[in-house]
XYZ file of C-alpha atoms in Angstrom:
518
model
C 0.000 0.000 0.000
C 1.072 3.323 -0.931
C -0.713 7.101 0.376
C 0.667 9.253 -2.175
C 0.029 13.353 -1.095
C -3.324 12.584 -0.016
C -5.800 15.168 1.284
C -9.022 15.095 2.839
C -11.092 18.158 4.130
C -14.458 17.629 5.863
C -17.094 20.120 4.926
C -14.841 23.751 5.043
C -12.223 22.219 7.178
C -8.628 20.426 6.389
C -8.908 17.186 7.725
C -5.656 15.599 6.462
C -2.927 17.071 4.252
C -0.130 15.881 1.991
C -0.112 12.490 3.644
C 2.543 9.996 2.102
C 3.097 6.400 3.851
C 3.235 3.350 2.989
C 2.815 -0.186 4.065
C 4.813 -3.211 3.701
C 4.632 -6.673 3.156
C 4.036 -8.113 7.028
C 4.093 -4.886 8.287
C 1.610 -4.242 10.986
C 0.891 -1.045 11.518
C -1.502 0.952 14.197
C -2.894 4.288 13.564
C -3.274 6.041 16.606
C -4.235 9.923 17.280
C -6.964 11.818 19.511
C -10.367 11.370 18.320
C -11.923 13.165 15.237
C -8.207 13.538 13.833
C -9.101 11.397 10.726
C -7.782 7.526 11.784
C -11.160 6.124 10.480
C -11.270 8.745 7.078
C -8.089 7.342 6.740
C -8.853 3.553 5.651
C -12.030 4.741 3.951
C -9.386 6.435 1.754
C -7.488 3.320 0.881
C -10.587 1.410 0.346
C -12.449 3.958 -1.967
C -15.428 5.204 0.112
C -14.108 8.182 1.097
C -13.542 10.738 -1.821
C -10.190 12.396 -2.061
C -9.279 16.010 -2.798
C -5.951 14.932 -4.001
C -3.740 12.034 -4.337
C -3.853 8.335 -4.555
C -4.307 5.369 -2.566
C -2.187 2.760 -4.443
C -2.867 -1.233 -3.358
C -0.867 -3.555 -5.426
C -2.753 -5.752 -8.305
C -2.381 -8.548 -6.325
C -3.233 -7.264 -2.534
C -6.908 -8.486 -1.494
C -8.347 -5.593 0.836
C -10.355 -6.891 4.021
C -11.837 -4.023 6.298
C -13.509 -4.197 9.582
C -15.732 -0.680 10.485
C -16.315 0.345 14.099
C -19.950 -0.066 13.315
C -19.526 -3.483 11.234
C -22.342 -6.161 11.994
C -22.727 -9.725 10.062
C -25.848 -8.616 8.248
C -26.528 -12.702 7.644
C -28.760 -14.780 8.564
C -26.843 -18.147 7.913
C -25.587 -19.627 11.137
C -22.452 -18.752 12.715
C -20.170 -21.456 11.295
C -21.881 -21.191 7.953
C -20.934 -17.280 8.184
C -17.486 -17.429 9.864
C -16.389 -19.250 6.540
C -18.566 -17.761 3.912
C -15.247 -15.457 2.856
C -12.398 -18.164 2.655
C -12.116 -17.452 -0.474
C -8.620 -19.282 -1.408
C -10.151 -22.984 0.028
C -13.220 -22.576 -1.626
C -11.252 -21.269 -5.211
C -9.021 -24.720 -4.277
C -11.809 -26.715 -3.327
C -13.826 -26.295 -6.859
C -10.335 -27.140 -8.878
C -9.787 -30.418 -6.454
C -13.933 -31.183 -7.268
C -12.976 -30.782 -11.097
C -10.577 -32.252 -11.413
C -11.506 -35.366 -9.564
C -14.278 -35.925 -11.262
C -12.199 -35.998 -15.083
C -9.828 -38.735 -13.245
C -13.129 -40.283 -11.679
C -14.715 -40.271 -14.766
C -12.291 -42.238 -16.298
C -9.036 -40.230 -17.622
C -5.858 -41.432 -16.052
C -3.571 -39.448 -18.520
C -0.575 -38.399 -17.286
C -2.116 -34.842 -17.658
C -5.143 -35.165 -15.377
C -2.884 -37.150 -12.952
C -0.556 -34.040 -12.585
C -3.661 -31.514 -12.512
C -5.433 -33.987 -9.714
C -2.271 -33.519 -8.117
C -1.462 -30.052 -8.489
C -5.294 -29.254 -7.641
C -5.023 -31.702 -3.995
C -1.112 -28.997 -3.019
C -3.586 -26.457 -3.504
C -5.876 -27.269 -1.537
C -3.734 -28.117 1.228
C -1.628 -25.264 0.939
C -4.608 -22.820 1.641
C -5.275 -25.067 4.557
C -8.681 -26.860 3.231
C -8.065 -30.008 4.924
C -7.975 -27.460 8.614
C -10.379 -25.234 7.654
C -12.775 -26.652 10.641
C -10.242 -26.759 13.161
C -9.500 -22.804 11.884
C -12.767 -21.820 12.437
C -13.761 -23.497 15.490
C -9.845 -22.183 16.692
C -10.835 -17.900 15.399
C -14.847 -18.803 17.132
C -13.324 -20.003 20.395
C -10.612 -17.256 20.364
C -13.318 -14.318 20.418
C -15.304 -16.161 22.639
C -17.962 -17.986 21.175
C -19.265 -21.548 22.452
C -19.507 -24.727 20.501
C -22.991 -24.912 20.581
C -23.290 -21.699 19.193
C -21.582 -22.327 15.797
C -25.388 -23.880 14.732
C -27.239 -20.746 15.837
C -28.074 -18.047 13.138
C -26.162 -14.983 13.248
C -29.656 -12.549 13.826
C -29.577 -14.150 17.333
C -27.000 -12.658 18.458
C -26.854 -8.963 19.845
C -25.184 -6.262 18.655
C -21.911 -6.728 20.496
C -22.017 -10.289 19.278
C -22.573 -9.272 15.824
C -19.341 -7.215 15.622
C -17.472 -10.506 16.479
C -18.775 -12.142 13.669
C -17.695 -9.747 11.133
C -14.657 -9.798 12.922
C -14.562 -13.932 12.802
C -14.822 -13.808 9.085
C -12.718 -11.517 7.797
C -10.145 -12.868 9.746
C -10.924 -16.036 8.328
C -10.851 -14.849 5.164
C -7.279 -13.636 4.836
C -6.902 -10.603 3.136
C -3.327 -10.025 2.362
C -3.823 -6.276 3.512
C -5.985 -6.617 6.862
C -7.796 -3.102 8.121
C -8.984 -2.681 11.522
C -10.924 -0.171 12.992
C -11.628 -0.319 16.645
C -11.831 -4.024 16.804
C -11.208 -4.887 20.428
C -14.984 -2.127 21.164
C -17.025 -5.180 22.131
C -14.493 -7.666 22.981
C -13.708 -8.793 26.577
C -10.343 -9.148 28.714
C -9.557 -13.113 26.720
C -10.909 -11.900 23.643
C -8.676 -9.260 23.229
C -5.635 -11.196 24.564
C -6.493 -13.300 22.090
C -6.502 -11.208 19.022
C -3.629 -9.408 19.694
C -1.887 -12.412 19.998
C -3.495 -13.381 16.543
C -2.592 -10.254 14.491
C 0.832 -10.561 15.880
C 1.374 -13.738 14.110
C -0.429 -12.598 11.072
C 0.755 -13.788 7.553
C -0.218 -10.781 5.951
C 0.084 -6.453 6.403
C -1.888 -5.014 9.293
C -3.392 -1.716 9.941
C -4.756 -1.373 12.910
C -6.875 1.934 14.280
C -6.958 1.520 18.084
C -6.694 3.212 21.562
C -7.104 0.254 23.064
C -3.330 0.272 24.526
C -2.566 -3.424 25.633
C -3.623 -4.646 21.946
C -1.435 -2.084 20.183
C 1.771 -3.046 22.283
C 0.589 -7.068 21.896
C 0.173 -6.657 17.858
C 1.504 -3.921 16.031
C 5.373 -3.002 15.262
C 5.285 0.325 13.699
C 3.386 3.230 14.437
C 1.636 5.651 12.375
C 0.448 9.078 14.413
C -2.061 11.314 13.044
C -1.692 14.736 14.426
C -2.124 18.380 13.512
C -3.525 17.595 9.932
C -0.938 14.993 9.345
C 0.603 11.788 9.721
C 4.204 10.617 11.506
C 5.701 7.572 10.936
C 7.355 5.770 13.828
C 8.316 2.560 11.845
C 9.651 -0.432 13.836
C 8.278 1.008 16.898
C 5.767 -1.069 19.507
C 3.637 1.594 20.883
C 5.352 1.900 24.221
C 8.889 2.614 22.035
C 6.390 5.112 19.834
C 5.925 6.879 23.265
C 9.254 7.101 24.310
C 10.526 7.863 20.861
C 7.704 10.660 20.029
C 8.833 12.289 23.219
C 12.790 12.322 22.292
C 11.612 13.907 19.285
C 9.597 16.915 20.277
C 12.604 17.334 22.904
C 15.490 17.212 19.832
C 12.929 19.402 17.923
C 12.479 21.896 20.989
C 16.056 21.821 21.585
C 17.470 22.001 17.951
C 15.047 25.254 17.488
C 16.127 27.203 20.626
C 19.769 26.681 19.471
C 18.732 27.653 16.204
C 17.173 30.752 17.664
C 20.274 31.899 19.846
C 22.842 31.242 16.870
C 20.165 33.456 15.012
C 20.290 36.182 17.953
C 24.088 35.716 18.233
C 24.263 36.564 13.885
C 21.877 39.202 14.099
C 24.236 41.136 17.459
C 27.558 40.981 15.506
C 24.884 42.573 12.251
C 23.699 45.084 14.307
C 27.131 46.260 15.990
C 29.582 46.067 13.147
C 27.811 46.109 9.659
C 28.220 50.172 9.880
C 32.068 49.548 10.641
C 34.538 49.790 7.616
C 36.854 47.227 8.797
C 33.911 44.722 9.961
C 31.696 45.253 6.745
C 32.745 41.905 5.142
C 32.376 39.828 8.274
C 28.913 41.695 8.812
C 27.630 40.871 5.272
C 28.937 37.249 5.960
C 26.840 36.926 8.887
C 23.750 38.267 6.992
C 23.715 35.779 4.490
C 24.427 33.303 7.318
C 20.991 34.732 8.761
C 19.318 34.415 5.370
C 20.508 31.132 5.059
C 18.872 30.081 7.823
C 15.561 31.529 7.148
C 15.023 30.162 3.617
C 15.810 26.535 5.198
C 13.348 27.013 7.642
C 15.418 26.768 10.862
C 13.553 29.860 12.667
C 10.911 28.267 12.092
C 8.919 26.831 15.399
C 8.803 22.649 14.823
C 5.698 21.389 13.589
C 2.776 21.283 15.996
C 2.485 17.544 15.743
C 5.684 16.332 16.463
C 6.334 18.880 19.423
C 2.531 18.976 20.419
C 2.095 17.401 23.768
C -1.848 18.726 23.040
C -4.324 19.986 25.523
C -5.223 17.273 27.558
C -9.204 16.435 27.937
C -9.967 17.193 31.239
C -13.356 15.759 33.061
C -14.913 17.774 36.132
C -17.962 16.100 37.370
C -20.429 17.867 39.490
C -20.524 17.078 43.198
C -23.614 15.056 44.360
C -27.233 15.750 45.517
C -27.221 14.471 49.346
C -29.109 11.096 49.802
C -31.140 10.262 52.457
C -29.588 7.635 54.426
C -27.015 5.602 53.165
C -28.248 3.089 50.896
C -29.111 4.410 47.647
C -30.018 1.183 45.350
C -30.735 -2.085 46.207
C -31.889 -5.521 44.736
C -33.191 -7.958 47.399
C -33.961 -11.474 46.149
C -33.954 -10.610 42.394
C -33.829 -12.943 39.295
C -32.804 -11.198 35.967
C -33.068 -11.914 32.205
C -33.945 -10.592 29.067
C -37.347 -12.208 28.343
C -39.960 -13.296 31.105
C -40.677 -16.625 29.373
C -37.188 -17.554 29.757
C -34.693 -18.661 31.805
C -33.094 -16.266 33.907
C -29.363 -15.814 33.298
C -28.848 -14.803 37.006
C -31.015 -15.634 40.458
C -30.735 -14.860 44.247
C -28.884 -11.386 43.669
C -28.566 -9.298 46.877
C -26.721 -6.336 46.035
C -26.567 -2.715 47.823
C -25.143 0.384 46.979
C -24.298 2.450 49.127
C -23.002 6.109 49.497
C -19.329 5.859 49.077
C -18.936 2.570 47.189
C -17.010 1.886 44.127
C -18.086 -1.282 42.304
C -16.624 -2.784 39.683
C -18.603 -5.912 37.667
C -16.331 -8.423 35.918
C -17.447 -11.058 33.918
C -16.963 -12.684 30.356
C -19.286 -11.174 27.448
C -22.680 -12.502 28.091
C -22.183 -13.179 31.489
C -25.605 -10.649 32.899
C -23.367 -7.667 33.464
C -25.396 -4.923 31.568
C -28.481 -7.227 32.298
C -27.766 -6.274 35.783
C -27.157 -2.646 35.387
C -30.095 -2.128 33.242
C -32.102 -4.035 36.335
C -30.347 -1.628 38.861
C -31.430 1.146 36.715
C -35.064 0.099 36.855
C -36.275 1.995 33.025
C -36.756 -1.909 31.504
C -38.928 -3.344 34.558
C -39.369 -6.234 32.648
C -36.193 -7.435 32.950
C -36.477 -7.937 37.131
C -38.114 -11.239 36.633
C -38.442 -11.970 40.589
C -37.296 -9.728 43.813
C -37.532 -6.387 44.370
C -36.022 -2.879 43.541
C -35.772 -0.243 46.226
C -34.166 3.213 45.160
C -33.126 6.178 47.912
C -35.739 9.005 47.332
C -32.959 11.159 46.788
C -31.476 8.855 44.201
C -29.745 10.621 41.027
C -28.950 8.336 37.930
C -26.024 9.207 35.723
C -25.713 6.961 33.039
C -22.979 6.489 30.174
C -23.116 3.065 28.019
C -21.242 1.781 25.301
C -23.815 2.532 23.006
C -24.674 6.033 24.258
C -22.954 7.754 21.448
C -24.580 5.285 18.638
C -27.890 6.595 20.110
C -28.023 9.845 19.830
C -29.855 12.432 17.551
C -28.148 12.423 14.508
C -29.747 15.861 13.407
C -29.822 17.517 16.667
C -26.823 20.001 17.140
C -23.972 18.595 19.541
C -24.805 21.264 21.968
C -28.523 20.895 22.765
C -27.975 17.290 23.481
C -25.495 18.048 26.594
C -27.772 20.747 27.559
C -31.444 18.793 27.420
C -29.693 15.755 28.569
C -27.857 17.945 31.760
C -31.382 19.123 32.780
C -33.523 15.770 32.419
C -34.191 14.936 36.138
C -32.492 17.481 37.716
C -34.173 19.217 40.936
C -35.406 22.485 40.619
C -35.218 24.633 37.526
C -31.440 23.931 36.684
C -30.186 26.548 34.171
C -27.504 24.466 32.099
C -26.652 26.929 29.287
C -25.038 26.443 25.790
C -21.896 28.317 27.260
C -21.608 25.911 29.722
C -22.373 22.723 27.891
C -19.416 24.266 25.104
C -17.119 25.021 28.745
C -17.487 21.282 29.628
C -17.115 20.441 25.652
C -14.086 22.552 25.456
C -12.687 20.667 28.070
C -12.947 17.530 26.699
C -10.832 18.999 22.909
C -14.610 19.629 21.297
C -14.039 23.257 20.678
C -14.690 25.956 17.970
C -17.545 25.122 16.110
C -18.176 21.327 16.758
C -20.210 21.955 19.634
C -22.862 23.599 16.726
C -22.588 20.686 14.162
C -25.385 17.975 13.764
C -24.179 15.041 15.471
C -24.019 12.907 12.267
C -21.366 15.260 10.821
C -19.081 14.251 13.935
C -16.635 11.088 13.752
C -17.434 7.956 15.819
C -14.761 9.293 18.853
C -16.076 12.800 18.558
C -20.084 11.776 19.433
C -18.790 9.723 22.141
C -17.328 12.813 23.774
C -20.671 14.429 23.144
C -21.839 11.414 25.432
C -19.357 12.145 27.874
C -20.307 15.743 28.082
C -23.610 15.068 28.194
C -22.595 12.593 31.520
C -20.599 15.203 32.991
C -23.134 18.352 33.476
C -25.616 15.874 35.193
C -25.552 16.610 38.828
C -25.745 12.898 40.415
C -25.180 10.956 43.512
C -25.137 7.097 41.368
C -22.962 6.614 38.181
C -23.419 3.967 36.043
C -21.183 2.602 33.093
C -21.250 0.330 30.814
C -17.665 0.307 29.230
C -17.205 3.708 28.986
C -13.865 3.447 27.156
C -15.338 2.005 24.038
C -14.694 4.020 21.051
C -12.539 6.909 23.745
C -9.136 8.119 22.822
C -6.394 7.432 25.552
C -6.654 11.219 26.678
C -10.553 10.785 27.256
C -9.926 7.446 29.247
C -7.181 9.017 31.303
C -9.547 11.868 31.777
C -12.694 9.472 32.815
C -10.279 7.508 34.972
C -9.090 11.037 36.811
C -12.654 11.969 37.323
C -13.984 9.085 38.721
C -11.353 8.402 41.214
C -11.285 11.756 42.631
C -15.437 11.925 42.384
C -18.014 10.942 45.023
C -16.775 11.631 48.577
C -19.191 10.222 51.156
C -22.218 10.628 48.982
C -21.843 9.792 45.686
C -21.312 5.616 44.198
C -20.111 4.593 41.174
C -20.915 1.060 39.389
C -18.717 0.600 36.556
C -18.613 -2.610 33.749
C -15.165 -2.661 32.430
C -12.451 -4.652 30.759
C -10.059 -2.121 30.507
């Protein structure tokens, strides 16, 4: 693969500019850079679907393109083994020539010719791994965490989070020679994601990888593209904790290298100043000024680029102190049974569970386990799901809620801005003034500044609506936060951020409940 002076704008603004990279063979690359910076515009580039103001994507006549959205569901309704292997396309292309030409030596031709093609036909087929294409799919299934059983059920059973493994499961399987990822770890738990990273690591194939999800990057990738201030920065042969040490040595040499640059300038322009009058000094003078001039055309007194010095702004998160509770339990389920659907089984029974002012609570589990079962229960706005036991809530009780999925669910036409603020004054007591100065403070805050706060939701990137989310979380005043893993589809300055917030947040009257696998 090959970026050739590629640019990209987005509406009136310069998204990415005079980009040149390229990828290759068994490279594996991850794409990394604060949200909204253009990671995901990036790999629509190289695949065609996002338009170009100038340059070219160039993919070798032989590279085979697979590409794995954020958003990417199966879309089948073939069961999950049938699905997972629908894309192999080298066994199947191997498996037709062995059926052919078996059936010209079955059918009666033993020449030496259809002897050699029978035999050429069965290395084929072996060589794209036909004879373990079972144990490869049951091996990528059981890697992102899928049961045997479920390799007969069809793919519309499964949710949402489920779906996105599927899509994953087959293009995996499918071995593209150039393999794009975007977000792929989003719905995957703790094994999961040990697991792929361990898989693209191995990979027999080029990798690009779009993640923030930190553990995977270091477990996968071995170079490092940045994208930054309108452009990109290679950091080839780099894990991504060498890309952080090394991106740090450079905007030091580059710091460095231009305050030297600027004395040496001062020092030129002194001995211009005090002796370019002087008779005897006049050559030495004019010397020194085309020293000076020297400089300038090359661009030394120039400040360094704002991406590789940049440290940025970092997002900062200040959540609002909470409402006073009565008493010191605030939620409770006594006795309770849980599930999706009354005329099933439960998936969890017997749950006693308080929370009370102070606590922290984290709920581990593998995917499909009842965690956000169990939350939504807690929450109480799907009653249908408490299938035995009761619900008790603090009269005082505020609800602050931020899901995986918040930022999927919003108001694609509404502006940015009147989400945080209608959102902010839902449930609040009394008649809370949350105005659009301080829902664009709090946006600010989190690097959603200028004129983003005023765009339509659907003209923001996937990272940029879920700091809308966030914002929207953070002007509600409340005294019980609930998360469903919050990091998905967060940059690693929004995490850190959440993470700060959180742990300095609640004092003696606010809890916190909190599904994570990071």
């Amino acid at each position: 693969l090959r970026l050739a002076d590629v640019a990209i704008s987005r509406g009136a603004s310069s998204l990415l500019q005079n980009i040149a990279w390229s990828v290759q063979t068994n490279e594996r690359w991850g794409i990394v850079g604060p949200n909204g910076a253009g990671k995901s515009t990036l790999l629509g580039a190289i695949t065609g679907t996002v338009r170009m103001d100038r340059g070219a994507a160039l993919v070798g006549p032989k590279v085979r393109v697979g590409h794995l959205r954020q958003s990417a569901v199966s879309g089948s309704v073939r069961t999950l083994a049938e699905e997972a292997r629908s894309e192999m396309v080298e066994i199947e292309h191997a498996r037709e020539r062995l059926h052919l030409t078996t059936l010209v030596v079955e059918g009666g031709d033993y020449s030496d010719q259809a002897l050699a093609e029978l035999g050429e036909a069965q290395e084929q087929f072996e060589k794209a791994g036909g004879y373990e294409q079972e144990q490869m799919v049951d091996s990528v299934l059981k890697g992102l965490g899928f049961e045997p059983q479920d390799s007969h059920r069809l793919c519309s059973d499964f949710s949402g989070g489920w779906q996105m493994r599927i899509a994953l499961a087959r293009l995996l399987l499918s071995k593209p020679s150039l393999l794009l990822l975007d977000e792929p770890s989003n719905h995957l738990d703790s094994s999961a994601r040990d697991w792929l990273g361990k898989y693209i690591a191995k990979y027999d194939g080029s990798v690009v990888l779009v993640s923030h999800d930190v553990e995977l990057l270091d477990a996968s990738v071995n170079s490092i593209a940045e994208i930054s201030g309108n452009t990109l920065l290679e950091y080839r042969g780099c894990s991504y904790s060498k890309y952080l040490d090394e991106k740090e040595f450079r905007a030091q040499s580059a710091e460095a290298e231009y305050k030297r640059n600027l004395e040496e300038a001062a020092r030129l322009q002194s001995f211009i100043d005090k002796f370019g009058a002087s008779a005897t000094k006049a050559a030495s003078a004019q010397s020194r000024v085309k020293m000076l001039e020297k400089m300038k055309r090359e661009g030394k007194l120039d400040p360094p680029p704002v991406a590789v010095v940049s440290r940025g702004p970092q997002p900062e998160l200040v959540l609002p102190p909470p409402p006073k509770p009565n008493g010191e339990n605030l939620l409770a389920l006594t006795n309770a049974s849980i599930g999706h659907d009354p005329d099933q089984e439960p998936l969890l029974t017997n749950i006693d569970l308080t929370i009370t002012r102070g606590m922290k609570l984290l709920l581990r589990g593998p995917n499909g386990a009842g965690k956000s079962t169990l939350l939504k229960a807690l929450r109480g706005n799907l009653p249908h799901m408490l299938m035995q036991g009761t619900r008790t809530e603090n009269d005082r009780l505020r609800l602050g809620v931020f899901t995986q999925d918040l930022a999927q669910e919003l108001d694609t036409n509404a502006r940015a801005v009147d989400l945080v603020t209608a959102y902010a004054r839902e449930g609040a007591d009394g008649n809370v003034a949350v105005t659009d100065e301080a829902a664009r403070s709090v946006m600010g805050r989190l690097n959603l500044g200028g004129e983003k706060p005023l765009r339509k939701v659907g003209a923001l990137s996937g990272g940029e609506k879920a700091r809308v989310a966030l914002s929207m979380f953070a002007l509600k005043a409340s005294n019980l936060l609930m998360l469903d893993e919050p990091s998905n589809h967060l940059d690693v300055g929004c995490i850190d951020a959440l993470a700060r917030a959180l742990s300095g947040w609640g004092g003696k009257d606010g809890a916190v409940v909190v599904i994570s696998h990071d």
